[in-house]
């Protein structure tokens, strides 16, 4: 794993279409490989970096793009139509850069002083492990689960509870690659290529410059900061996980049309009616999900931020993911026994969508509870 090198040139346009196409091509060539090894291959990772995902939310003064949520939604969904695991890692590498931007200035320079193209993994929800105060920093140890893309990362954001029991603090630590061990734990029904392994840290020292709190992520970096650094993390947090679900559902729909539509005339009237209903309802749910997520991204990029808007965005992202999962499940069940084969792309999309949509941040019940609380408090 080569470390990123210094780049003093002006940043390229955010996530250009031709670069996204190269990510798609690299991912398509390695569809079987990511399933077998349970992580992305080096070609796909290099394409993700070259496309600008790691730098997408890095501050401009450090060579980053400080880009928009709408750009990220479109790029991730496009990749997910071919490989949801690649899209998942790509968008999270971008999202993790946004989180790391809230470290103290000295810490940000340590991460990105040589290059904005640094791959960062995280395991911050829920907080795990333990941390104790040690001089001008913290001593952390323990095990953290499910850090997507961690095999390729140079830095890792980990979170634990600190402070007194009656006033606990959700504190985040940036830990360099030399201080953690990857555990080979990721064996999942779907999204196998994300390599969302557990990690272990054995008493690493983290200076204060490489630490912040979850509360810091809810506040603007400054009045002159880019829009992506002036909105609370939860305004677009669910969008980061819903975008690959959308693209995967669109990919599943395309695969279904190619595999099943030619067989419709030969089906019995009852089976044909079932397939046509799955086709019609599924396409509508997926199209509606895209409209919802585009609105979520637009509001994150432009709308006035209120507690109600934050809750609406989480609600909409969760519902979009649920609609995608329902659509793909219906299509899968209506497609017949042929799509149950291991080499069927439809069963792979079904596994990936089912797994990704079950992420905790996309839970409809929790999102609905947040929305209800915001409405009642308003």
Short mmCIF file of C-alpha atoms in Angstrom, two decimals:
data_model
loop_
_atom_site.label_atom_id
_atom_site.label_comp_id
_atom_site.label_asym_id
_atom_site.label_seq_id
_atom_site.Cartn_x
_atom_site.Cartn_y
_atom_site.Cartn_z
CA UNK A 1 0.00 0.00 0.00
CA UNK A 2 1.72 3.15 -1.24
CA UNK A 3 1.30 6.32 0.78
CA UNK A 4 -0.19 9.32 -1.01
CA UNK A 5 2.34 11.79 -2.37
CA UNK A 6 2.30 15.56 -2.17
CA UNK A 7 0.24 17.33 -4.80
CA UNK A 8 0.40 21.11 -4.98
CA UNK A 9 -1.63 21.46 -8.17
CA UNK A 10 -5.14 22.91 -8.18
CA UNK A 11 -7.76 20.25 -7.43
CA UNK A 12 -9.57 18.79 -10.46
CA UNK A 13 -13.34 19.21 -10.93
CA UNK A 14 -15.38 17.29 -8.39
CA UNK A 15 -15.95 13.66 -9.36
CA UNK A 16 -15.75 14.05 -13.17
CA UNK A 17 -17.91 11.69 -15.23
CA UNK A 18 -15.00 10.13 -17.12
CA UNK A 19 -13.24 9.27 -13.86
CA UNK A 20 -16.43 7.75 -12.47
CA UNK A 21 -16.60 5.67 -15.64
CA UNK A 22 -13.12 4.34 -14.94
CA UNK A 23 -14.21 3.35 -11.42
CA UNK A 24 -17.16 1.49 -12.94
CA UNK A 25 -14.90 -0.28 -15.44
CA UNK A 26 -12.44 -1.34 -12.74
CA UNK A 27 -15.26 -2.57 -10.52
CA UNK A 28 -16.88 -4.53 -13.35
CA UNK A 29 -13.64 -6.36 -14.07
CA UNK A 30 -13.39 -7.49 -10.45
CA UNK A 31 -16.96 -8.41 -9.53
CA UNK A 32 -16.01 -11.99 -8.67
CA UNK A 33 -12.81 -10.94 -6.94
CA UNK A 34 -14.43 -8.61 -4.43
CA UNK A 35 -16.83 -11.37 -3.40
CA UNK A 36 -14.05 -13.92 -2.95
CA UNK A 37 -11.53 -11.76 -1.09
CA UNK A 38 -14.21 -9.73 0.77
CA UNK A 39 -12.61 -6.37 0.03
CA UNK A 40 -11.92 -4.15 -2.95
CA UNK A 41 -8.99 -4.84 -5.25
CA UNK A 42 -6.11 -2.39 -5.79
CA UNK A 43 -7.31 -1.32 -9.25
CA UNK A 44 -10.73 -0.25 -7.99
CA UNK A 45 -9.21 1.55 -4.98
CA UNK A 46 -6.79 3.44 -7.24
CA UNK A 47 -9.69 4.46 -9.50
CA UNK A 48 -11.72 5.66 -6.50
CA UNK A 49 -8.80 7.82 -5.36
CA UNK A 50 -8.16 9.16 -8.88
CA UNK A 51 -11.84 10.08 -9.23
CA UNK A 52 -11.55 12.36 -6.19
CA UNK A 53 -13.64 10.62 -3.54
CA UNK A 54 -11.17 10.89 -0.61
CA UNK A 55 -10.63 14.62 -1.25
CA UNK A 56 -14.29 15.43 -1.91
CA UNK A 57 -14.96 16.93 1.54
CA UNK A 58 -11.38 17.87 2.44
CA UNK A 59 -11.10 21.65 3.05
CA UNK A 60 -9.92 23.61 0.01
CA UNK A 61 -7.00 25.16 1.88
CA UNK A 62 -5.58 21.64 2.23
CA UNK A 63 -6.01 20.80 -1.45
CA UNK A 64 -9.48 19.28 -1.18
CA UNK A 65 -12.60 19.91 -3.20
CA UNK A 66 -15.07 20.77 -0.40
CA UNK A 67 -17.68 19.47 -2.82
CA UNK A 68 -21.44 19.05 -2.76
CA UNK A 69 -23.70 16.29 -1.54
CA UNK A 70 -25.56 16.20 -4.86
CA UNK A 71 -22.35 15.42 -6.75
CA UNK A 72 -21.55 12.64 -4.32
CA UNK A 73 -25.03 11.12 -4.55
CA UNK A 74 -24.88 10.98 -8.34
CA UNK A 75 -21.39 9.50 -8.51
CA UNK A 76 -21.97 6.85 -5.85
CA UNK A 77 -25.30 5.74 -7.28
CA UNK A 78 -23.75 5.42 -10.74
CA UNK A 79 -20.99 3.13 -9.44
CA UNK A 80 -23.47 1.09 -7.38
CA UNK A 81 -25.40 0.16 -10.52
CA UNK A 82 -22.39 -2.07 -11.27
CA UNK A 83 -20.78 -2.78 -7.87
CA UNK A 84 -22.54 -1.66 -4.68
CA UNK A 85 -19.50 -2.54 -2.54
CA UNK A 86 -17.23 -0.23 -4.52
CA UNK A 87 -19.80 2.56 -4.32
CA UNK A 88 -20.19 2.04 -0.56
CA UNK A 89 -16.46 2.34 0.09
CA UNK A 90 -16.10 5.29 -2.29
CA UNK A 91 -18.82 7.41 -0.71
CA UNK A 92 -17.66 6.54 2.81
CA UNK A 93 -14.07 7.51 2.00
CA UNK A 94 -15.53 10.90 1.05
CA UNK A 95 -17.79 11.10 4.10
CA UNK A 96 -14.95 10.22 6.46
CA UNK A 97 -12.92 13.12 5.11
CA UNK A 98 -15.77 15.40 6.11
CA UNK A 99 -15.65 14.04 9.66
CA UNK A 100 -11.87 14.41 9.91
CA UNK A 101 -12.18 18.05 8.84
CA UNK A 102 -13.47 18.77 12.35
CA UNK A 103 -10.17 17.83 13.98
CA UNK A 104 -8.09 20.72 15.33
CA UNK A 105 -6.16 22.60 12.64
CA UNK A 106 -2.84 21.00 13.57
CA UNK A 107 -4.39 17.55 13.27
CA UNK A 108 -5.92 18.33 9.87
CA UNK A 109 -2.51 19.34 8.60
CA UNK A 110 -1.04 16.10 9.90
CA UNK A 111 -3.61 14.09 7.96
CA UNK A 112 -3.59 16.08 4.71
CA UNK A 113 -0.37 18.08 4.73
CA UNK A 114 1.20 15.87 2.06
CA UNK A 115 -1.94 15.09 0.04
CA UNK A 116 -5.73 15.42 0.24
CA UNK A 117 -6.09 11.92 -1.23
CA UNK A 118 -5.78 10.09 2.08
CA UNK A 119 -8.06 7.10 2.61
CA UNK A 120 -9.78 7.25 6.00
CA UNK A 121 -11.91 4.49 7.55
CA UNK A 122 -14.09 4.85 10.64
CA UNK A 123 -15.82 2.98 13.42
CA UNK A 124 -17.52 5.68 15.45
CA UNK A 125 -21.12 4.50 15.88
CA UNK A 126 -21.62 3.14 18.45
CA UNK A 127 -18.63 4.19 20.56
CA UNK A 128 -16.55 1.19 21.60
CA UNK A 129 -13.23 0.47 23.29
CA UNK A 130 -11.87 2.67 26.06
CA UNK A 131 -9.78 5.81 26.40
CA UNK A 132 -8.00 7.34 29.40
CA UNK A 133 -6.42 10.75 29.68
CA UNK A 134 -2.62 10.65 29.30
CA UNK A 135 -0.84 14.01 29.47
CA UNK A 136 -1.63 16.07 26.38
CA UNK A 137 -3.59 13.27 24.78
CA UNK A 138 -5.35 9.97 25.26
CA UNK A 139 -4.39 6.33 25.57
CA UNK A 140 -6.91 4.14 23.70
CA UNK A 141 -7.36 0.38 23.50
CA UNK A 142 -9.99 -2.16 22.60
CA UNK A 143 -11.86 -3.59 19.66
CA UNK A 144 -14.04 -1.71 17.20
CA UNK A 145 -16.35 -3.48 14.76
CA UNK A 146 -17.26 -2.91 11.10
CA UNK A 147 -14.84 -0.37 9.65
CA UNK A 148 -15.64 -0.37 5.92
CA UNK A 149 -12.62 -0.21 3.61
CA UNK A 150 -10.21 -0.43 6.52
CA UNK A 151 -7.71 -2.66 4.67
CA UNK A 152 -6.97 0.25 2.33
CA UNK A 153 -6.98 3.08 4.88
CA UNK A 154 -4.03 5.16 6.11
CA UNK A 155 -5.99 6.65 9.01
CA UNK A 156 -8.84 5.38 11.14
CA UNK A 157 -11.39 7.39 13.13
CA UNK A 158 -12.46 5.53 16.27
CA UNK A 159 -14.89 6.62 18.97
CA UNK A 160 -15.34 5.79 22.63
CA UNK A 161 -17.06 7.24 25.67
CA UNK A 162 -14.99 9.57 27.83
CA UNK A 163 -15.73 11.83 30.76
CA UNK A 164 -17.75 11.21 33.94
CA UNK A 165 -20.57 8.66 33.90
CA UNK A 166 -23.23 11.32 34.45
CA UNK A 167 -21.90 13.46 31.57
CA UNK A 168 -20.38 11.03 29.04
CA UNK A 169 -18.71 12.41 25.95
CA UNK A 170 -18.70 10.74 22.53
CA UNK A 171 -15.07 11.35 21.59
CA UNK A 172 -13.45 10.61 18.22
CA UNK A 173 -9.77 9.76 17.71
CA UNK A 174 -7.71 9.74 14.50
CA UNK A 175 -5.31 6.80 14.61
CA UNK A 176 -2.52 6.15 12.05
CA UNK A 177 -2.17 2.83 10.24
CA UNK A 178 0.75 1.71 12.40
CA UNK A 179 -1.41 1.68 15.54
CA UNK A 180 -4.20 -0.72 14.65
CA UNK A 181 -4.61 -4.34 13.59
CA UNK A 182 -7.26 -5.46 11.11
CA UNK A 183 -9.21 -8.55 12.17
CA UNK A 184 -10.58 -10.79 9.41
CA UNK A 185 -14.21 -10.74 10.56
CA UNK A 186 -16.31 -9.57 7.59
CA UNK A 187 -18.37 -12.53 6.35
CA UNK A 188 -21.69 -11.12 5.30
CA UNK A 189 -24.68 -12.13 3.20
CA UNK A 190 -24.22 -9.07 1.02
CA UNK A 191 -21.90 -6.10 0.48
CA UNK A 192 -19.08 -8.60 0.80
CA UNK A 193 -16.56 -6.42 -0.99
CA UNK A 194 -16.72 -3.59 1.55
CA UNK A 195 -14.22 -5.36 3.81
CA UNK A 196 -16.01 -4.00 6.87
CA UNK A 197 -13.69 -5.77 9.27
CA UNK A 198 -13.15 -5.21 12.96
CA UNK A 199 -9.97 -3.55 14.25
CA UNK A 200 -7.99 -3.81 17.45
CA UNK A 201 -5.88 -1.14 19.15
CA UNK A 202 -3.48 -2.05 21.96
CA UNK A 203 -2.79 1.09 23.97
CA UNK A 204 -2.07 3.66 21.24
CA UNK A 205 -1.38 7.26 22.25
CA UNK A 206 -3.51 9.86 20.47
CA UNK A 207 -2.53 13.52 20.99
CA UNK A 208 -5.22 16.15 21.48
CA UNK A 209 -4.62 17.53 17.97
CA UNK A 210 -6.02 14.25 16.58
CA UNK A 211 -9.21 14.22 18.62
CA UNK A 212 -12.62 15.90 18.55
CA UNK A 213 -16.12 15.10 19.81
CA UNK A 214 -19.33 14.12 18.07
CA UNK A 215 -20.78 17.38 19.34
CA UNK A 216 -18.11 19.26 17.37
CA UNK A 217 -19.52 17.71 14.19
CA UNK A 218 -22.85 19.41 14.79
CA UNK A 219 -21.33 22.91 14.69
CA UNK A 220 -20.03 24.93 11.71
CA UNK A 221 -16.27 25.02 11.23
CA UNK A 222 -16.57 28.78 10.69
CA UNK A 223 -18.58 31.43 8.90
CA UNK A 224 -16.20 31.33 5.93
CA UNK A 225 -16.11 27.53 5.69
CA UNK A 226 -17.54 25.71 2.68
CA UNK A 227 -21.18 24.68 2.89
CA UNK A 228 -20.26 21.02 3.56
CA UNK A 229 -18.41 22.16 6.70
CA UNK A 230 -21.19 24.42 7.97
CA UNK A 231 -23.99 21.87 8.25
CA UNK A 232 -24.44 19.33 11.07
CA UNK A 233 -23.22 15.83 10.35
CA UNK A 234 -26.68 14.31 10.76
CA UNK A 235 -28.14 16.51 8.01
CA UNK A 236 -26.63 14.23 5.36
CA UNK A 237 -25.39 11.26 7.36
CA UNK A 238 -28.11 8.87 6.21
CA UNK A 239 -27.69 10.00 2.60
CA UNK A 240 -24.16 8.58 2.56
CA UNK A 241 -25.55 5.09 3.19
CA UNK A 242 -28.70 5.40 1.10
CA UNK A 243 -26.94 6.48 -2.11
CA UNK A 244 -25.34 3.07 -2.81
CA UNK A 245 -28.67 1.38 -2.02
CA UNK A 246 -30.34 3.51 -4.70
CA UNK A 247 -27.74 2.69 -7.34
CA UNK A 248 -27.84 -1.00 -6.47
CA UNK A 249 -31.63 -1.03 -6.81
CA UNK A 250 -31.36 0.65 -10.20
CA UNK A 251 -28.78 -1.94 -11.23
CA UNK A 252 -31.09 -4.73 -10.05
CA UNK A 253 -33.94 -3.28 -12.07
CA UNK A 254 -31.78 -3.14 -15.21
CA UNK A 255 -30.64 -6.73 -14.68
CA UNK A 256 -34.22 -7.87 -14.09
CA UNK A 257 -35.43 -6.27 -17.31
CA UNK A 258 -32.66 -7.98 -19.28
CA UNK A 259 -33.19 -11.41 -17.73
CA UNK A 260 -36.92 -11.61 -17.10
CA UNK A 261 -38.75 -9.36 -19.58
CA UNK A 262 -38.00 -11.61 -22.59
CA UNK A 263 -39.58 -14.53 -20.70
CA UNK A 264 -42.85 -12.77 -19.83
CA UNK A 265 -44.85 -13.97 -22.88
CA UNK A 266 -44.14 -17.60 -21.98
CA UNK A 267 -45.31 -17.33 -18.38
CA UNK A 268 -48.68 -18.48 -17.15
CA UNK A 269 -51.26 -15.69 -16.77
CA UNK A 270 -50.86 -15.72 -12.97
CA UNK A 271 -47.06 -15.65 -13.04
CA UNK A 272 -47.05 -12.99 -15.71
CA UNK A 273 -49.40 -10.81 -13.68
CA UNK A 274 -47.13 -11.22 -10.65
CA UNK A 275 -44.05 -10.27 -12.66
CA UNK A 276 -45.73 -7.28 -14.28
CA UNK A 277 -46.90 -6.00 -10.90
CA UNK A 278 -43.38 -6.38 -9.49
CA UNK A 279 -42.03 -4.53 -12.51
CA UNK A 280 -44.50 -1.67 -12.28
CA UNK A 281 -44.42 -1.21 -8.52
CA UNK A 282 -40.68 -1.78 -8.30
CA UNK A 283 -39.84 0.79 -10.95
CA UNK A 284 -42.10 3.35 -9.26
CA UNK A 285 -40.58 2.78 -5.82
CA UNK A 286 -37.03 3.09 -7.15
CA UNK A 287 -37.87 6.22 -9.13
CA UNK A 288 -39.53 7.75 -6.07
CA UNK A 289 -36.49 6.86 -3.96
CA UNK A 290 -34.24 8.74 -6.39
CA UNK A 291 -36.46 11.82 -6.19
CA UNK A 292 -36.38 11.69 -2.39
CA UNK A 293 -32.59 11.35 -2.21
CA UNK A 294 -32.05 14.12 -4.74
CA UNK A 295 -34.17 16.34 -2.51
CA UNK A 296 -32.16 15.28 0.54
CA UNK A 297 -28.93 16.23 -1.24
CA UNK A 298 -30.35 19.52 -2.50
CA UNK A 299 -31.46 20.51 0.99
CA UNK A 300 -28.09 19.53 2.44
CA UNK A 301 -26.38 21.72 -0.16
CA UNK A 302 -28.66 24.75 -0.05
CA UNK A 303 -31.52 24.83 2.46
CA UNK A 304 -31.65 26.71 5.73
CA UNK A 305 -30.70 24.26 8.47
CA UNK A 306 -33.27 23.64 11.20
CA UNK A 307 -33.82 20.68 13.55
CA UNK A 308 -36.90 19.78 11.51
CA UNK A 309 -34.90 19.76 8.27
CA UNK A 310 -32.32 17.42 9.80
CA UNK A 311 -35.11 15.04 10.82
CA UNK A 312 -36.79 15.30 7.42
CA UNK A 313 -33.56 14.41 5.66
CA UNK A 314 -33.02 11.33 7.79
CA UNK A 315 -36.66 10.33 7.33
CA UNK A 316 -36.46 10.67 3.56
CA UNK A 317 -33.15 8.80 3.25
CA UNK A 318 -34.44 5.95 5.40
CA UNK A 319 -37.68 5.69 3.44
CA UNK A 320 -35.83 5.80 0.12
CA UNK A 321 -33.63 2.90 1.19
CA UNK A 322 -36.67 0.96 2.43
CA UNK A 323 -38.49 1.49 -0.87
CA UNK A 324 -35.44 0.28 -2.78
CA UNK A 325 -35.19 -2.83 -0.62
CA UNK A 326 -38.90 -3.56 -1.01
CA UNK A 327 -38.68 -3.11 -4.78
CA UNK A 328 -35.67 -5.38 -5.20
CA UNK A 329 -37.13 -8.03 -2.92
CA UNK A 330 -40.35 -8.04 -4.95
CA UNK A 331 -38.44 -8.25 -8.23
CA UNK A 332 -36.27 -11.06 -6.89
CA UNK A 333 -39.23 -13.16 -5.78
CA UNK A 334 -41.09 -12.59 -9.05
CA UNK A 335 -38.13 -13.54 -11.26
CA UNK A 336 -38.31 -17.30 -10.85
CA UNK A 337 -35.77 -19.93 -9.94
CA UNK A 338 -33.18 -18.95 -12.55
CA UNK A 339 -32.11 -15.87 -10.58
CA UNK A 340 -31.33 -18.01 -7.53
CA UNK A 341 -28.15 -19.24 -9.19
CA UNK A 342 -24.86 -18.01 -7.78
CA UNK A 343 -23.86 -16.48 -11.12
CA UNK A 344 -27.06 -14.43 -11.39
CA UNK A 345 -26.46 -10.69 -10.97
CA UNK A 346 -30.00 -10.30 -9.65
CA UNK A 347 -29.34 -12.45 -6.57
CA UNK A 348 -26.19 -10.46 -5.91
CA UNK A 349 -28.05 -7.16 -6.10
CA UNK A 350 -30.71 -8.60 -3.81
CA UNK A 351 -28.08 -9.61 -1.24
CA UNK A 352 -26.33 -6.25 -1.45
CA UNK A 353 -29.50 -4.15 -1.21
CA UNK A 354 -30.88 -6.26 1.65
CA UNK A 355 -27.63 -5.91 3.60
CA UNK A 356 -26.98 -2.23 2.91
CA UNK A 357 -30.55 -1.13 3.62
CA UNK A 358 -30.38 -2.82 7.04
CA UNK A 359 -27.71 -0.38 8.27
CA UNK A 360 -28.77 1.18 11.54
CA UNK A 361 -28.75 4.77 10.31
CA UNK A 362 -31.34 3.78 7.67
CA UNK A 363 -33.78 2.25 10.16
CA UNK A 364 -37.26 3.66 9.36
CA UNK A 365 -38.50 3.39 12.95
CA UNK A 366 -35.62 5.41 14.41
CA UNK A 367 -35.91 7.97 11.60
CA UNK A 368 -39.65 8.27 12.20
CA UNK A 369 -39.08 8.76 15.93
CA UNK A 370 -36.59 11.57 15.24
CA UNK A 371 -39.04 13.18 12.83
CA UNK A 372 -41.94 12.93 15.27
CA UNK A 373 -39.83 14.48 18.02
CA UNK A 374 -38.83 17.37 15.74
CA UNK A 375 -42.45 18.00 14.73
CA UNK A 376 -43.71 17.91 18.31
CA UNK A 377 -40.87 20.11 19.58
CA UNK A 378 -41.52 22.58 16.77
#
